[in-house]
mmCIF file of C-alpha atoms and ligand atoms in Angstrom:
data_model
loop_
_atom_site.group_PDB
_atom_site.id
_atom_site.type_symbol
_atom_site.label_atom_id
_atom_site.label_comp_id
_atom_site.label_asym_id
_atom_site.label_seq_id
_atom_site.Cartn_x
_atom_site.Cartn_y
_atom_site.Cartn_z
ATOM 1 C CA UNK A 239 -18.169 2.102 -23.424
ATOM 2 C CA UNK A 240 -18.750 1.866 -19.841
ATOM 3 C CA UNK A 241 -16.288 1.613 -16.685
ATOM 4 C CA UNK A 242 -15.595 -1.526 -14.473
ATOM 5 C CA UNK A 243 -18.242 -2.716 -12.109
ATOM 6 C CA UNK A 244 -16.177 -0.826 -8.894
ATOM 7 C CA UNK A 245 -16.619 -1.731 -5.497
ATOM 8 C CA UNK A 246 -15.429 -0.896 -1.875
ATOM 9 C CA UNK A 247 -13.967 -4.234 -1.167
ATOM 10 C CA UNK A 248 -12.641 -7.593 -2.863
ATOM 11 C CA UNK A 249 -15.453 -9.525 -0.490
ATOM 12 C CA UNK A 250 -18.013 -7.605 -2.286
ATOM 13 C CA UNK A 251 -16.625 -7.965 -6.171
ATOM 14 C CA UNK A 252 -15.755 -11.314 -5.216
ATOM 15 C CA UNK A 253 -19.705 -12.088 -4.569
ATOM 16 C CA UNK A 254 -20.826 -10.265 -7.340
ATOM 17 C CA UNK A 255 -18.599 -11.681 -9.711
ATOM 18 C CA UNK A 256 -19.697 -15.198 -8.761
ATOM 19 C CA UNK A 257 -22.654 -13.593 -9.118
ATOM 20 C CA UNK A 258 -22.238 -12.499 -12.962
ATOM 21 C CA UNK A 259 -20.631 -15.934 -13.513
ATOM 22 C CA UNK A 260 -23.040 -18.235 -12.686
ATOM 23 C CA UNK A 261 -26.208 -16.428 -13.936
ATOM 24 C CA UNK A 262 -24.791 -15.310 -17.386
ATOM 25 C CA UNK A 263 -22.121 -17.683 -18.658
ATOM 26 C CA UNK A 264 -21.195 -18.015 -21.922
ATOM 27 C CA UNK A 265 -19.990 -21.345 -22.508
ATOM 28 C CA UNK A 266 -18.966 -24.426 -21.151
ATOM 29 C CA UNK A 267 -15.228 -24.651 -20.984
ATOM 30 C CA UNK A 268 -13.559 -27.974 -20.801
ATOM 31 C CA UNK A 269 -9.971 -26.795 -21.617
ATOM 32 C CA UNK A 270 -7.798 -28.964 -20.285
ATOM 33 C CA UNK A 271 -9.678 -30.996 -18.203
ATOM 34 C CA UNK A 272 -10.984 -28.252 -16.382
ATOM 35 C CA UNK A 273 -14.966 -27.751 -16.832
ATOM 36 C CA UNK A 274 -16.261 -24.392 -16.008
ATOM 37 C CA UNK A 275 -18.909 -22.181 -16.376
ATOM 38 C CA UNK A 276 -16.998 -19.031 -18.679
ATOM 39 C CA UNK A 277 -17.548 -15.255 -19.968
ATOM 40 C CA UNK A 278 -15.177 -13.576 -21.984
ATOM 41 C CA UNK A 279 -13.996 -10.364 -21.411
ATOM 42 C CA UNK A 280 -14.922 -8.935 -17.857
ATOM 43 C CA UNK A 281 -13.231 -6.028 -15.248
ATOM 44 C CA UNK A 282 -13.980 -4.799 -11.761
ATOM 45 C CA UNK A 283 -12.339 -1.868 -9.724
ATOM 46 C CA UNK A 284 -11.308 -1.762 -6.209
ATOM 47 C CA UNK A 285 -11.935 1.959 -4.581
ATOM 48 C CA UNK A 286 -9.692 0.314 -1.491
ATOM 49 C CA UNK A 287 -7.463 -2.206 -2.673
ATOM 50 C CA UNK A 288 -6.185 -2.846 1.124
ATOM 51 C CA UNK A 289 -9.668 -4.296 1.397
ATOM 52 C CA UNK A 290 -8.350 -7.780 -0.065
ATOM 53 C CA UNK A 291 -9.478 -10.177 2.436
ATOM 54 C CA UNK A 292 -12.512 -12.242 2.518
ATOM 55 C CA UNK A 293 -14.056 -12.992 5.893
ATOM 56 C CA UNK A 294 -16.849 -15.664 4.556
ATOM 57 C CA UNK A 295 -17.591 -18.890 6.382
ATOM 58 C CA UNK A 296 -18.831 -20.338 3.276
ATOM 59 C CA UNK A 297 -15.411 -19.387 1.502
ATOM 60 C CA UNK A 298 -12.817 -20.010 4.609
ATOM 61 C CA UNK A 299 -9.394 -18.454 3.580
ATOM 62 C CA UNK A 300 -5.808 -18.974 4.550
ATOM 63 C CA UNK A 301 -4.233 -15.945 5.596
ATOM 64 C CA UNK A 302 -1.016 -17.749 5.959
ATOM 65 C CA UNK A 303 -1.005 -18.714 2.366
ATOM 66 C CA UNK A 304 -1.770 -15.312 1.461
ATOM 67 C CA UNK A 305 0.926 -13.620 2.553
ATOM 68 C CA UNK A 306 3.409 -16.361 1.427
ATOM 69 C CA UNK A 307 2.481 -16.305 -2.160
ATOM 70 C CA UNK A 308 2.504 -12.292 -1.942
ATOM 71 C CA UNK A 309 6.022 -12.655 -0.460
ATOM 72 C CA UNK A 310 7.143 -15.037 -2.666
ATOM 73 C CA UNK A 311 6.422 -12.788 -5.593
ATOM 74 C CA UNK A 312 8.268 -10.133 -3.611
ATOM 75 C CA UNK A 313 11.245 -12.029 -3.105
ATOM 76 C CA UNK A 314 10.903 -12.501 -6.934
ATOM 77 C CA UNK A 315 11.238 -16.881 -5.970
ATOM 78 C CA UNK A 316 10.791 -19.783 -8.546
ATOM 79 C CA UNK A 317 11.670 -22.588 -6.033
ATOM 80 C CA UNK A 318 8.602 -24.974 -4.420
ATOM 81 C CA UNK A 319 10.481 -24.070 -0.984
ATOM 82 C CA UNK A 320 8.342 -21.708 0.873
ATOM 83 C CA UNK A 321 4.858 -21.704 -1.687
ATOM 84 C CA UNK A 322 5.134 -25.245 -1.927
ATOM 85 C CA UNK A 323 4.956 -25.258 2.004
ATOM 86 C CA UNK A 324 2.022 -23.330 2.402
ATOM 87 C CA UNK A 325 0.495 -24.978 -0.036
ATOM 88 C CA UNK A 326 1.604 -28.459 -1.263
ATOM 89 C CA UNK A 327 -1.082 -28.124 -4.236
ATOM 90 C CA UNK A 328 1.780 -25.885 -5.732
ATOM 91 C CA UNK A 329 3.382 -28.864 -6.241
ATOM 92 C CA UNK A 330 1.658 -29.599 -9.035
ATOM 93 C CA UNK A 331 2.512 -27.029 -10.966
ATOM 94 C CA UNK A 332 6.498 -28.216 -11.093
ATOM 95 C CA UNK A 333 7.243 -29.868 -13.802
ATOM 96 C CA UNK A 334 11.049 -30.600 -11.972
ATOM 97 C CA UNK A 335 9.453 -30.982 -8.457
ATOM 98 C CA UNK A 336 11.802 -28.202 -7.417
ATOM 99 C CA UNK A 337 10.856 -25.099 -8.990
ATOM 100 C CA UNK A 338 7.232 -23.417 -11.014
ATOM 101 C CA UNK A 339 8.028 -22.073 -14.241
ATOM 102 C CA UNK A 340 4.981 -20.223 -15.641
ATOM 103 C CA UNK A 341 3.494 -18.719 -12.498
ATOM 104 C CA UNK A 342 6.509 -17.516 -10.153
ATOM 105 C CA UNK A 343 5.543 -13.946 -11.431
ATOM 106 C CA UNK A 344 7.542 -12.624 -8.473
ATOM 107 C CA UNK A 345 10.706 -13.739 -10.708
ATOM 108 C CA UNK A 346 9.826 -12.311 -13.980
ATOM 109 C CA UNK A 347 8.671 -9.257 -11.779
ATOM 110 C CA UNK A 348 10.798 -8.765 -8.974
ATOM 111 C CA UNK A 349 14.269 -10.825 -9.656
ATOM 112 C CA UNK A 350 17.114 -8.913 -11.781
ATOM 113 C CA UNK A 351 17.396 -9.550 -15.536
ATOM 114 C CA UNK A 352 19.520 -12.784 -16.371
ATOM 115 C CA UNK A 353 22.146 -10.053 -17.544
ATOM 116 C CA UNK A 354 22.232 -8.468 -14.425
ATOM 117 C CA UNK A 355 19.796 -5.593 -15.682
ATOM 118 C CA UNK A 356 17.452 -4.089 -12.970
ATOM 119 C CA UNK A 357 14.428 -6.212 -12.338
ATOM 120 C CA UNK A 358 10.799 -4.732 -14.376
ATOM 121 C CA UNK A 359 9.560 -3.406 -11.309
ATOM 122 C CA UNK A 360 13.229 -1.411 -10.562
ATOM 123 C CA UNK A 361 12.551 -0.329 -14.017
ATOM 124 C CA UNK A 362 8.954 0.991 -13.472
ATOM 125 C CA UNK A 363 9.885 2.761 -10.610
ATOM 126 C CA UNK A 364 12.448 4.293 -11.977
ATOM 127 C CA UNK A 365 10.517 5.526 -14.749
ATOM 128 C CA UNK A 366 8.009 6.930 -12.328
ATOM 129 C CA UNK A 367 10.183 9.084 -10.436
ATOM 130 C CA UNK A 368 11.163 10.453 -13.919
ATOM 131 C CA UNK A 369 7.748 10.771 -15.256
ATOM 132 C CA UNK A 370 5.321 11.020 -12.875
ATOM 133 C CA UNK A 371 1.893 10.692 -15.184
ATOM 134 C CA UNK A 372 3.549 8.170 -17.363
ATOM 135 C CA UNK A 373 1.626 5.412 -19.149
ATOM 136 C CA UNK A 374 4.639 3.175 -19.679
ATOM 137 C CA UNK A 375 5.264 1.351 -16.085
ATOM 138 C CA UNK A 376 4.180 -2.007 -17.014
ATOM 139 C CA UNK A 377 5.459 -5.312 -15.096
ATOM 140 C CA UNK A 378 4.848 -7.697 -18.470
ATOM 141 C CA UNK A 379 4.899 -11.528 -17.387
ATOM 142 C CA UNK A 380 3.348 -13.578 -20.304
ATOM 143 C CA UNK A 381 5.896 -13.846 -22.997
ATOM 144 C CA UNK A 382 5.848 -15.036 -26.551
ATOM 145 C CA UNK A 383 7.948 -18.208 -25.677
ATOM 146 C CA UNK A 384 5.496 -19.541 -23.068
ATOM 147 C CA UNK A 385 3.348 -20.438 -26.000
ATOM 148 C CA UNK A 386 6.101 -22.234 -27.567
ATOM 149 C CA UNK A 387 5.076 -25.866 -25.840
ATOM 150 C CA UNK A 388 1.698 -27.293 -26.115
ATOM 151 C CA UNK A 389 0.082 -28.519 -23.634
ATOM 152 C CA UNK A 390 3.168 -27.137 -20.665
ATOM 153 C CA UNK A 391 1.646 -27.726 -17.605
ATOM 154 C CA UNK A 392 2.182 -24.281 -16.041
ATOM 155 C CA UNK A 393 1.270 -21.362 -18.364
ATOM 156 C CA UNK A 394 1.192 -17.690 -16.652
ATOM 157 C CA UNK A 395 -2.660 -16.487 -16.257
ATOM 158 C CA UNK A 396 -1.084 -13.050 -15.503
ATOM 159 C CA UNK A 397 -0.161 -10.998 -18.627
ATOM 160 C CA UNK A 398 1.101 -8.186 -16.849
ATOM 161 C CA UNK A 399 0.734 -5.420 -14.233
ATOM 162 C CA UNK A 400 0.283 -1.576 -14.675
ATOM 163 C CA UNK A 401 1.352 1.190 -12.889
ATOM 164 C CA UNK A 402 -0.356 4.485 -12.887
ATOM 165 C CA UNK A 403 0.703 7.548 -10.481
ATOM 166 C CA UNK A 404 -2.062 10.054 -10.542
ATOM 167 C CA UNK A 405 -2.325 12.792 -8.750
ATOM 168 C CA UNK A 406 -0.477 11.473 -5.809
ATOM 169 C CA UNK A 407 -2.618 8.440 -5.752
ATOM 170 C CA UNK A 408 -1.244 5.158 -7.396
ATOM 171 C CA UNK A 409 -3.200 3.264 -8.937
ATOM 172 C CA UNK A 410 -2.728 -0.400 -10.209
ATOM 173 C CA UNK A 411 -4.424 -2.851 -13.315
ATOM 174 C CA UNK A 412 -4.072 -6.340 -13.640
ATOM 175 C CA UNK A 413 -4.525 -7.879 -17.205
ATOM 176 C CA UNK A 414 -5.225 -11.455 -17.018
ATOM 177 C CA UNK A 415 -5.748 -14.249 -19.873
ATOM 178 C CA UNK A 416 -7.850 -16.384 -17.696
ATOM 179 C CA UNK A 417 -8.914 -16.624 -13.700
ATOM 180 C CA UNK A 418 -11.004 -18.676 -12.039
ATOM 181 C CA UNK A 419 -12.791 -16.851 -10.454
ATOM 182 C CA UNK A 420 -13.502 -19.200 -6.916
ATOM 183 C CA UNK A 421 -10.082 -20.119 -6.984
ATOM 184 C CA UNK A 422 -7.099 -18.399 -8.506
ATOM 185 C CA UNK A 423 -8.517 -14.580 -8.160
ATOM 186 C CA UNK A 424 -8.927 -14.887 -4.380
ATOM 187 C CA UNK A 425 -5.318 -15.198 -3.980
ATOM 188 C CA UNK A 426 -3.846 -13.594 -6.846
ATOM 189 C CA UNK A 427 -6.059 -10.151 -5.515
ATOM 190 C CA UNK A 428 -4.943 -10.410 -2.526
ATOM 191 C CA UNK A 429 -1.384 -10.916 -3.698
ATOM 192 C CA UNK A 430 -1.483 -8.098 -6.849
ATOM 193 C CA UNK A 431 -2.426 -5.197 -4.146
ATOM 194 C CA UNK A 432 -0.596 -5.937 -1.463
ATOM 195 C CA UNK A 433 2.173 -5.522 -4.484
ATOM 196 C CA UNK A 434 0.231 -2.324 -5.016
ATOM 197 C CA UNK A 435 0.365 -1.108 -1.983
ATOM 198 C CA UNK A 436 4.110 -2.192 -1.321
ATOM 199 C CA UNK A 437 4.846 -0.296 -4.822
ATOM 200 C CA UNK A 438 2.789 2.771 -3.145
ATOM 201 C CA UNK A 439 5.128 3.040 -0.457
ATOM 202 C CA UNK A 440 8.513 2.951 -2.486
ATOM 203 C CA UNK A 441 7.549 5.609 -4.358
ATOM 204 C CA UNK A 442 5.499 8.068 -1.435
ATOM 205 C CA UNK A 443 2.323 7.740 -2.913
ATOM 206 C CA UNK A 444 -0.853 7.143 -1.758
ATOM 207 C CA UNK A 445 -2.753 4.057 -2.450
ATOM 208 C CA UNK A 446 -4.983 4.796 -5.493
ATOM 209 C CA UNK A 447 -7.692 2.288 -7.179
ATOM 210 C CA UNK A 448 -7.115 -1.584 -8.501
ATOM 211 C CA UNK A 449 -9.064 -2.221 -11.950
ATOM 212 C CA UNK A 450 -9.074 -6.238 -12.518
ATOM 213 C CA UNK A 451 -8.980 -7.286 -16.349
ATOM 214 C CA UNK A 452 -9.527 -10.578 -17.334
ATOM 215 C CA UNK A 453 -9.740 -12.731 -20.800
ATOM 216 C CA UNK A 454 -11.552 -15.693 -19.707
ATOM 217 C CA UNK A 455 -13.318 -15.496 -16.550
ATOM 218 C CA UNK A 456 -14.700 -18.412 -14.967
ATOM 219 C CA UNK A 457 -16.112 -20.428 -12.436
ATOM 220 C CA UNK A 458 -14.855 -24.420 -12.180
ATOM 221 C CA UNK A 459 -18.245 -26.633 -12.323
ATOM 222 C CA UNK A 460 -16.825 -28.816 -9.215
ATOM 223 C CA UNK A 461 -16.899 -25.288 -7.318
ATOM 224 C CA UNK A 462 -20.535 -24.708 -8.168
ATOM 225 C CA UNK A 463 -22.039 -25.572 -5.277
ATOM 226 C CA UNK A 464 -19.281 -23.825 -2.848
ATOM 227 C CA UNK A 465 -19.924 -20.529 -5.188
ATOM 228 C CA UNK A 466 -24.114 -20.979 -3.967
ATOM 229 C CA UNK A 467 -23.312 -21.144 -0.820
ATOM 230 C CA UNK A 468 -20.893 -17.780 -0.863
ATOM 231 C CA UNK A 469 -23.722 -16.024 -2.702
ATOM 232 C CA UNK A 470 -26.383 -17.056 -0.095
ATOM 233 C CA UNK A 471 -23.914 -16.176 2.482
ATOM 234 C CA UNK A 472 -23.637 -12.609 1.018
ATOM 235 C CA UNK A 473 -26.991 -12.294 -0.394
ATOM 236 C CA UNK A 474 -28.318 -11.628 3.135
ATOM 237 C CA UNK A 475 -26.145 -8.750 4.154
ATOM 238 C CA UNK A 476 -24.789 -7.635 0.695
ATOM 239 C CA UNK A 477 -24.165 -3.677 1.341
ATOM 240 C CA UNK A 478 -22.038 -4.586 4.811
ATOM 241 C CA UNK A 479 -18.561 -3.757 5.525
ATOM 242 C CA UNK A 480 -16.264 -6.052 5.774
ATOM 243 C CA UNK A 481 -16.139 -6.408 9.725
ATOM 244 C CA UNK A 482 -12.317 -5.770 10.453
ATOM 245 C CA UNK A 483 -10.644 -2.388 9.670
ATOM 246 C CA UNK A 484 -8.017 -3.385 6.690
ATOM 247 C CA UNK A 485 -4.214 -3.332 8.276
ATOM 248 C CA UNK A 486 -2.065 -0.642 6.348
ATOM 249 C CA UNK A 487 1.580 -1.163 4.916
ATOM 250 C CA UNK A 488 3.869 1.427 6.763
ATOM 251 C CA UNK A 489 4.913 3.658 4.746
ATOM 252 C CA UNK A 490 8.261 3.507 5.081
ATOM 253 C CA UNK A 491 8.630 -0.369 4.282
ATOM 254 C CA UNK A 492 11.301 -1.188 2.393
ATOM 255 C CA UNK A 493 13.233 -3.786 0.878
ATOM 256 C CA UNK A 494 15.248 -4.510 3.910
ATOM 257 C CA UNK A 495 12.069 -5.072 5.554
ATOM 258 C CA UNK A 496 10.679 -7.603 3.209
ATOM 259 C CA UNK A 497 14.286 -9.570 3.182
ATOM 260 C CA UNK A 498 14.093 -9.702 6.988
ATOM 261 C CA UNK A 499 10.477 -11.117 6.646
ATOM 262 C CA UNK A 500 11.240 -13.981 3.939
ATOM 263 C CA UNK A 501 14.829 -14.318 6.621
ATOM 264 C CA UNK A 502 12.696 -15.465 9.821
ATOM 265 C CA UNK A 503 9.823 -16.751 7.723
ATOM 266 C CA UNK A 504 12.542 -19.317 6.599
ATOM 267 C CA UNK A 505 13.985 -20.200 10.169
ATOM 268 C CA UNK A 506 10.109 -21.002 11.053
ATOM 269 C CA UNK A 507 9.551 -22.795 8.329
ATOM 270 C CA UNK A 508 12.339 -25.214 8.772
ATOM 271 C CA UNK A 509 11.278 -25.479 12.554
ATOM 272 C CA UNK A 510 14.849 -23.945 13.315
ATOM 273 C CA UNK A 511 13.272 -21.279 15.398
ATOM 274 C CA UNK A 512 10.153 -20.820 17.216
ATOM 275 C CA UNK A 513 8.614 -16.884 18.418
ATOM 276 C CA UNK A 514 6.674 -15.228 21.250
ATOM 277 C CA UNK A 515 5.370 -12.027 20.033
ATOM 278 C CA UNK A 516 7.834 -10.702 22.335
ATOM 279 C CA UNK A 517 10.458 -12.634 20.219
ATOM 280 C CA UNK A 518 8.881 -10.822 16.819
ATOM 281 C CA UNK A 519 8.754 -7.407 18.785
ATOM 282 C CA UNK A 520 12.560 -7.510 19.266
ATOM 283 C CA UNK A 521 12.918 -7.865 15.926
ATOM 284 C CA UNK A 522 13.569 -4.796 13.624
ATOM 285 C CA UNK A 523 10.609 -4.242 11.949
ATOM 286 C CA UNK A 524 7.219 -2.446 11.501
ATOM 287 C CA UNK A 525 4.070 -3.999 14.136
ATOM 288 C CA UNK A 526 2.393 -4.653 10.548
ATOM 289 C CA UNK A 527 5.398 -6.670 9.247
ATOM 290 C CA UNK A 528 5.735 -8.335 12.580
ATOM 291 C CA UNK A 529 1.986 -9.397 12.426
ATOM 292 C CA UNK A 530 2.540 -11.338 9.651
ATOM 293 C CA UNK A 531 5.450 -13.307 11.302
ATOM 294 C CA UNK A 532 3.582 -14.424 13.766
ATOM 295 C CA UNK A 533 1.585 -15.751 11.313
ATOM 296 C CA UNK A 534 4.094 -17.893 10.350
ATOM 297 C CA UNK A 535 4.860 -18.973 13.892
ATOM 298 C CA UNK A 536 1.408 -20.102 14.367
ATOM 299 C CA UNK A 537 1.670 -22.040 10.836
ATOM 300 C CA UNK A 538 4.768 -23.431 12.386
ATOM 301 C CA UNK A 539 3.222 -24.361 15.877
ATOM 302 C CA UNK A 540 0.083 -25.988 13.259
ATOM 303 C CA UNK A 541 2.589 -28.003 11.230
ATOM 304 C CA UNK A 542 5.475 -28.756 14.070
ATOM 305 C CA UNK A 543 3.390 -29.681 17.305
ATOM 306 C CA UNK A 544 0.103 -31.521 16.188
ATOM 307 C CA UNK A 545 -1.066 -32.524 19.174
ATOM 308 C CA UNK A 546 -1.296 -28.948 21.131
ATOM 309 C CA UNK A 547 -3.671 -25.776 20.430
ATOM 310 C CA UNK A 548 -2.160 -22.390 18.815
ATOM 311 C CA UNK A 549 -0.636 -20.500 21.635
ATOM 312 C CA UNK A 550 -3.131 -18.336 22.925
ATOM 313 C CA UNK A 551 -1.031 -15.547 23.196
ATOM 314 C CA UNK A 552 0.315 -15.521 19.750
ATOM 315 C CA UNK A 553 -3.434 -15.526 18.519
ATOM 316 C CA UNK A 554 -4.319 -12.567 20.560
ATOM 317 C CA UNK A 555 -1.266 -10.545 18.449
ATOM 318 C CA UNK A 556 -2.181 -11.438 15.130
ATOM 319 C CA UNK A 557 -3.964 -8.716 13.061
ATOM 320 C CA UNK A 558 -7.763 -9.290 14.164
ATOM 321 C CA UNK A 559 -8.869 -9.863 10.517
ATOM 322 C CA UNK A 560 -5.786 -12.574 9.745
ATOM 323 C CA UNK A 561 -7.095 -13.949 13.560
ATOM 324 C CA UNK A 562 -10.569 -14.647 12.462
ATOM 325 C CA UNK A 563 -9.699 -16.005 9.003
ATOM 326 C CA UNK A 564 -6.770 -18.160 10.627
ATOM 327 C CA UNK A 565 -9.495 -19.855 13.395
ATOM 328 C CA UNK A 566 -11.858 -20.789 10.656
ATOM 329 C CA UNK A 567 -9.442 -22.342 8.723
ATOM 330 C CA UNK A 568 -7.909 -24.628 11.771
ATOM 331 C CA UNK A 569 -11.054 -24.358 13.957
ATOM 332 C CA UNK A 570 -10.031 -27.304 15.770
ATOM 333 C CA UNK A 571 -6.380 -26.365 16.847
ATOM 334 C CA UNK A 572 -8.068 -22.878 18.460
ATOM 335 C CA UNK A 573 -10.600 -25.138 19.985
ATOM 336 C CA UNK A 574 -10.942 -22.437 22.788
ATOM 337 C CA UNK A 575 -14.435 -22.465 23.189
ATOM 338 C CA UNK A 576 -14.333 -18.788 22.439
ATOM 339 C CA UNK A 577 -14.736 -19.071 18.531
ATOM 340 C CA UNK A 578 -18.289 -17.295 17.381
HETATM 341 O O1 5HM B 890 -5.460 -24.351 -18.947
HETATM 342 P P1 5HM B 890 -5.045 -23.074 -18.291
HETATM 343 O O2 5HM B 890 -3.531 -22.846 -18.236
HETATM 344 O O3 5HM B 890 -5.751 -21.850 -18.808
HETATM 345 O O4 5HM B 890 -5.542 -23.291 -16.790
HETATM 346 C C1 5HM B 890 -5.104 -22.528 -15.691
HETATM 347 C C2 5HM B 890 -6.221 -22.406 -14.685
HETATM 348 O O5 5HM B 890 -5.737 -21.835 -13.468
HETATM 349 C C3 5HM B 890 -7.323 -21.497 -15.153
HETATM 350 O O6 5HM B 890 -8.537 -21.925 -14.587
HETATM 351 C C4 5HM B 890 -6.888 -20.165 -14.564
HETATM 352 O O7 5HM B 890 -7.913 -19.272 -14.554
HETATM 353 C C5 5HM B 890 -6.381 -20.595 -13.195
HETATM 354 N N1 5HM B 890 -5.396 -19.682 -12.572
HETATM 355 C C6 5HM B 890 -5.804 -18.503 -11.970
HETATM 356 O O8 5HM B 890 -7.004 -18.196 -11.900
HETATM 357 C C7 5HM B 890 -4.053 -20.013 -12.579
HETATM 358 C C8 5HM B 890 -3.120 -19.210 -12.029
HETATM 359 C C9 5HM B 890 -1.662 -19.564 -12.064
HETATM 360 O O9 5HM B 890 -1.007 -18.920 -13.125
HETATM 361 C C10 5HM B 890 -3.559 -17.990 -11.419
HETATM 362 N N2 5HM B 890 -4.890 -17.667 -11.408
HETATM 363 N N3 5HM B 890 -2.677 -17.166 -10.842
#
């Protein structure tokens, strides 16, 4: 029996698991429709799980989308509203066109019980201010009755989530029945410990490690060549740092915080507002909170006024890290001429 594979950042598991993938797969997987390269049974750990982000120009991310499908898990959402916004391949996933059934996890996580019965993670928490060490605080999301339909269109790939306070650190692990690993586990990562970390704060704890489980772990053969390129990328420099200091959750964030976020995100969303960062400084909320607002704001400006460039001003106040991933991904709507 040995531990996970552990590592100081996502950017670095993420290139050694692409890694592991493509040199020692297993099988061919055509599930589906889906042909990928596949092992069973795999695991990481995350020493710093607020190291989430990858900054790789052969893997641009979207920060916006990021912290839309981390607060729409928060907000504990099943509508297409705001993740089908962000992202209109979400779409896909609706069987109804107005709502995704199978991997909302935010609702089987986050929104009270039909009955009216405190949400899983109220639950958890609860049970972790009783019991500190406990071993029970799991966020379950797969159930029995998703298996009842053949062939439904949007099964969970989450199972569940685990939370373990240790020593005043908290810790998370994420059990998974199947990830891709150049697609669905960049954004479910980044989403899982930034619930981590929110979790951490509730409860006064420090952030502690995040150990990654998965079933099926694989790598879609259309993404082959976009998983080379990510490898040669980090094969030249693959002890380095990621180059921007990680933003930290304030402490003291709180529900109220998170409602006011998923509040404003809204207005911008439906173009009924538009903010300076003086506009999001007025606002009652952390810098870090406010950070991501503006992120939204420069979505909006993206979406609502094709023709012009990002306000330069609003780029300056976005979290450096978010800053650089956002330019890559519209390079030509920052056309400043200052983009390395
Ligand atoms: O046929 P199946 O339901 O297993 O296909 C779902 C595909 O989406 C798999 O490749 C799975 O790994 C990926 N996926 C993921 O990696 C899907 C979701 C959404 O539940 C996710 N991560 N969060």
């Amino acid at each position: 029996m040995i531990a996970p594979a552990t590592f100081p950042s996502f950017q670095h598991a993420y290139a050694a698991v692409l890694r592991y993938v493509t040199e020692n797969y297993e099988h061919v997987n055509t599930a589906r429709g889906n042909d990928s390269h596949e092992v069973i049974g795999a695991s990481f750990r995350l020493t710093d799980p607020r190291q989430r982000a990858l900054y790789l120009t052969s893997r641009p991310v979207n920060p916006v989308y990021h912290y839309a499908e981390a607060l729409w898990y928060l907000g504990g959402l099943r509508n297409l509203d705001l993740i089908g916004h962000y992202a209109s391949r979400r779409r896909a996933d609706s069987r109804d066109g107005t709502t995704i059934e199978g991997s909302s996890y935010g609702a089987r996580i986050f929104a009270p019980r039909p009955d009216g019965a405190p949400s899983a993670f109220d639950r958890a928490l609860e049970l972790l201010r009783a019991e500190t060490d406990s071993k029970r605080a799991y966020l379950p999301v797969f159930e029995a009755g998703d298996l009842e339909e053949i062939g439904h269109p949007d099964l969970p790939c989450l199972v569940g989530l685990q939370l373990l306070a240790r020593d005043g650190y908290l810790h998370m692990v994420t059990y998974m029945r199947a990830n891709d690993a150049n697609r669905g586990m960049v954004c479910d990562v980044y989403s899982f410990t930034l619930i981590q970390e929110f979790a951490a704060a509730q409860l006064g704890l420090r952030l502690g490690s995040y150990t990654h489980h998965v079933g099926s772990l694989h790598v879609g053969v259309r993404d082959l060549e976009r998983a080379g390129r990510v490898l040669e990328e980090t094969v030249a420099s693959p002890k380095t740092a990621p180059p921007f200091a990680a933003p930290v959750m304030p402490i003291n964030t709180s529900w109220k915080h998170i409602r006011t976020v998923l509040e404003h995100e809204e207005l911008l969303r439906t173009n009924q507002v538009q903010y300076t960062p003086a506009d999001v400084a007025a606002l009652d909320l952390p810098v870090y909170w406010q950070r991501v607002l503006l992120l939204f704001e420069a979505h909006r400006q993206i979406v609502n006024c094709p023709e012009d460039l990002v306000d330069r001003h609003l780029l300056e106040a976005l979290e450096p890290g978010a800053r650089w991933q956002f330019e890559r991904r519209w390079l030509t709507r920052v056309a400043t001429g200052e983009v390395a």
